[in-house]
Short mmCIF file of C-alpha atoms in Angstrom, two decimals:
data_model
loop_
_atom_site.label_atom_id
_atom_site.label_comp_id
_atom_site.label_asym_id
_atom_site.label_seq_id
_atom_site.Cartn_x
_atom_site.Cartn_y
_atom_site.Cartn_z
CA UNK A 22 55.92 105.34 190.78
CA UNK A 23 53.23 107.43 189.42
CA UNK A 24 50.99 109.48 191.68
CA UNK A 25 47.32 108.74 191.00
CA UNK A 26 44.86 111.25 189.66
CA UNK A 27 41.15 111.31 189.48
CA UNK A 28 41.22 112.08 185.64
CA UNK A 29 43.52 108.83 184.95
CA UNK A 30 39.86 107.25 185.49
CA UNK A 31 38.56 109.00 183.22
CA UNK A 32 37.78 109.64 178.78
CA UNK A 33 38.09 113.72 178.43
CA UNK A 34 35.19 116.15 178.65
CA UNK A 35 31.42 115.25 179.02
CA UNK A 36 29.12 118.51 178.58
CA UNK A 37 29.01 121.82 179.88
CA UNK A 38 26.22 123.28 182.46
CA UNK A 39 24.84 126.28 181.40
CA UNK A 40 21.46 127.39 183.32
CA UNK A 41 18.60 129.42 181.40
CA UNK A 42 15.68 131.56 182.37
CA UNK A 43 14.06 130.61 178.94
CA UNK A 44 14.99 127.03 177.44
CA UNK A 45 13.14 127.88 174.44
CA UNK A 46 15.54 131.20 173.87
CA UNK A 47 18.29 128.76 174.82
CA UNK A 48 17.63 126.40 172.75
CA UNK A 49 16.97 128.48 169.31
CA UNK A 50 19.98 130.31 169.98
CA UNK A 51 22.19 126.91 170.45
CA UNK A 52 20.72 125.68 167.03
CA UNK A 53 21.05 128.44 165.49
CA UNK A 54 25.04 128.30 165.75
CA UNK A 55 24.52 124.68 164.71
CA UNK A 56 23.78 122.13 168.08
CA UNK A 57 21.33 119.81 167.69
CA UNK A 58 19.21 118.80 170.18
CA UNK A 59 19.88 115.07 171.92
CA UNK A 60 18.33 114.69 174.68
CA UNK A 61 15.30 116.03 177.11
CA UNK A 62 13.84 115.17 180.04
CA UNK A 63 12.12 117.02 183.15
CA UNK A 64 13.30 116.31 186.79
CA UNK A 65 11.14 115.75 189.63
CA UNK A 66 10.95 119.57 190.37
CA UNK A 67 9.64 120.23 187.04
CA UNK A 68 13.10 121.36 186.49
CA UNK A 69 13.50 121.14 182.50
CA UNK A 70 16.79 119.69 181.16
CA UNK A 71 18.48 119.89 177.35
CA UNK A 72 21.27 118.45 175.75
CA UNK A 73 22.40 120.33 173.00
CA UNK A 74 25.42 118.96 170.94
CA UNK A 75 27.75 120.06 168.42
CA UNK A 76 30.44 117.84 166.88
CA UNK A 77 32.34 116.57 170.23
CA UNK A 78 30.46 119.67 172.81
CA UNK A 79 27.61 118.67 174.55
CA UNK A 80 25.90 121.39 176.79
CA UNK A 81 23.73 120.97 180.05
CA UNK A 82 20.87 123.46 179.72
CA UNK A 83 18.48 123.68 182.27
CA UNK A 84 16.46 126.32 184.33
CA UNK A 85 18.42 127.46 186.69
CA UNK A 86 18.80 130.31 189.43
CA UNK A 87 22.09 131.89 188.52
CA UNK A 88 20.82 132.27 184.60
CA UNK A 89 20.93 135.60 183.58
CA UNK A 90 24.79 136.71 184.67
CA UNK A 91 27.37 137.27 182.93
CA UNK A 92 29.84 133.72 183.65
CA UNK A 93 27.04 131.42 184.54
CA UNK A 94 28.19 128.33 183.51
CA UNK A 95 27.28 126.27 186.86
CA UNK A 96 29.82 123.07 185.77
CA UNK A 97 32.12 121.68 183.85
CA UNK A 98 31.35 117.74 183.91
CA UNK A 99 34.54 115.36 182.88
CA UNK A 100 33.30 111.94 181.30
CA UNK A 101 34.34 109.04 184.12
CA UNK A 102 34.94 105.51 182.95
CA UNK A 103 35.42 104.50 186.94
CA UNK A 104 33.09 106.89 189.35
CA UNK A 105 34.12 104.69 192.74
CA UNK A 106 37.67 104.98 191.79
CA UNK A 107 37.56 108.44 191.05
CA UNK A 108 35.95 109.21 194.32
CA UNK A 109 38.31 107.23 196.65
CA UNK A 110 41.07 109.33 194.91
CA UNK A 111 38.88 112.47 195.42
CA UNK A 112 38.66 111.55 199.44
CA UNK A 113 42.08 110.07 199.52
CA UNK A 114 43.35 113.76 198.12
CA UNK A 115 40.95 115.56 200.36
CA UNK A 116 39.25 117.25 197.65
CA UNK A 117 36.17 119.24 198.76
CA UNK A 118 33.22 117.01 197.47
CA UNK A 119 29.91 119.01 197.30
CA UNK A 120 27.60 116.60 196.11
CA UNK A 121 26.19 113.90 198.23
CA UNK A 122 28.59 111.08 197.61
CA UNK A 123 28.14 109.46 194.22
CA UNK A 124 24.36 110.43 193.16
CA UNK A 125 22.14 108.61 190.10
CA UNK A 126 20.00 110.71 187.86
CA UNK A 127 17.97 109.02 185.40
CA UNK A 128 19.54 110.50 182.22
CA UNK A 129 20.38 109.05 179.08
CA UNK A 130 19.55 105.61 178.84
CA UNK A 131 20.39 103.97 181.43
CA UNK A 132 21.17 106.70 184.17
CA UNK A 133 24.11 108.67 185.29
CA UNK A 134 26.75 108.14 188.12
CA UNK A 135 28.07 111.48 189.07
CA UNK A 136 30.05 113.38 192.03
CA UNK A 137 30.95 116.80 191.86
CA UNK A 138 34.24 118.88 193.67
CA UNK A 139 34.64 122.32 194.33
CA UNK A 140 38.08 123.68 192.91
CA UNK A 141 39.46 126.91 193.73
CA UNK A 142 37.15 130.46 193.23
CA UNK A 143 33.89 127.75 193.46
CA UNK A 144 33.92 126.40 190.12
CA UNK A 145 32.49 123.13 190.07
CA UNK A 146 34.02 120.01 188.66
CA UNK A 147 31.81 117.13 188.06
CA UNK A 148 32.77 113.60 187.57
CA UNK A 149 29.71 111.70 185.47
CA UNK A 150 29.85 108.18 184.33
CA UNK A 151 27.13 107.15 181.78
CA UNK A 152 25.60 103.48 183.05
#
């Protein structure tokens, strides 16, 4: 029989999070190369947040702490089709979840379902299903 893994629940990759000290920079620079802007909102914090895309890349940009050094892409997000099942398999392997369970953000149009693990060296792996 075939072991289980999280990414069997799963469509391929979802976006990559890049924080920014200036969105506007960000952004111009991003559409410059040829993304197009998709999406925008601010969170609670007055934290801004863009979705840039290009073709099948979508990019996270949002102000962030760790903007500014060289490597500071906070995540890599993998599109879920099933977030509970992915996260039993994540406890069930004993992966080290660093998120708060399965969180909701109100992106997109109907909100996201996301967890996130920490994989070796503290790169973060997020697993986001669009609702």
């Amino acid at each position: 029989m075939k072991e289980k893994k999280i990414l069997d629940t799963c469509n391929g990759l979802q976006h990559i999070g890049i924080p920014t000290g200036d969105m506007e920079k960000t952004c111009a620079f991003y559409a410059e190369l040829g993304f197009e802007k998709v999406y925008e909102t601010v969170l609670s914090r007055d934290q801004r947040v863009v979705f840039l895309r290009f073709c099948n890349l979508v990019l996270e940009c949002y102000e962030g702490e760790c903007a500014g050094r060289a490597g500071a892409v906070d995540h890599i997000a993998i599109d879920c089709r099933d977030i509970e099942a992915a996260y039993a398999l994540a406890e069930e392997k004993g992966y080290s979840i660093v998120s708060n369970g399965i969180e909701e953000l109100p992106f997109w149009e109907n909100g996201v379902r996301f967890f996130t693990v920490e994989g070796p060296d503290a790169v973060k792996v997020e697993l986001n299903q669009y609702l």
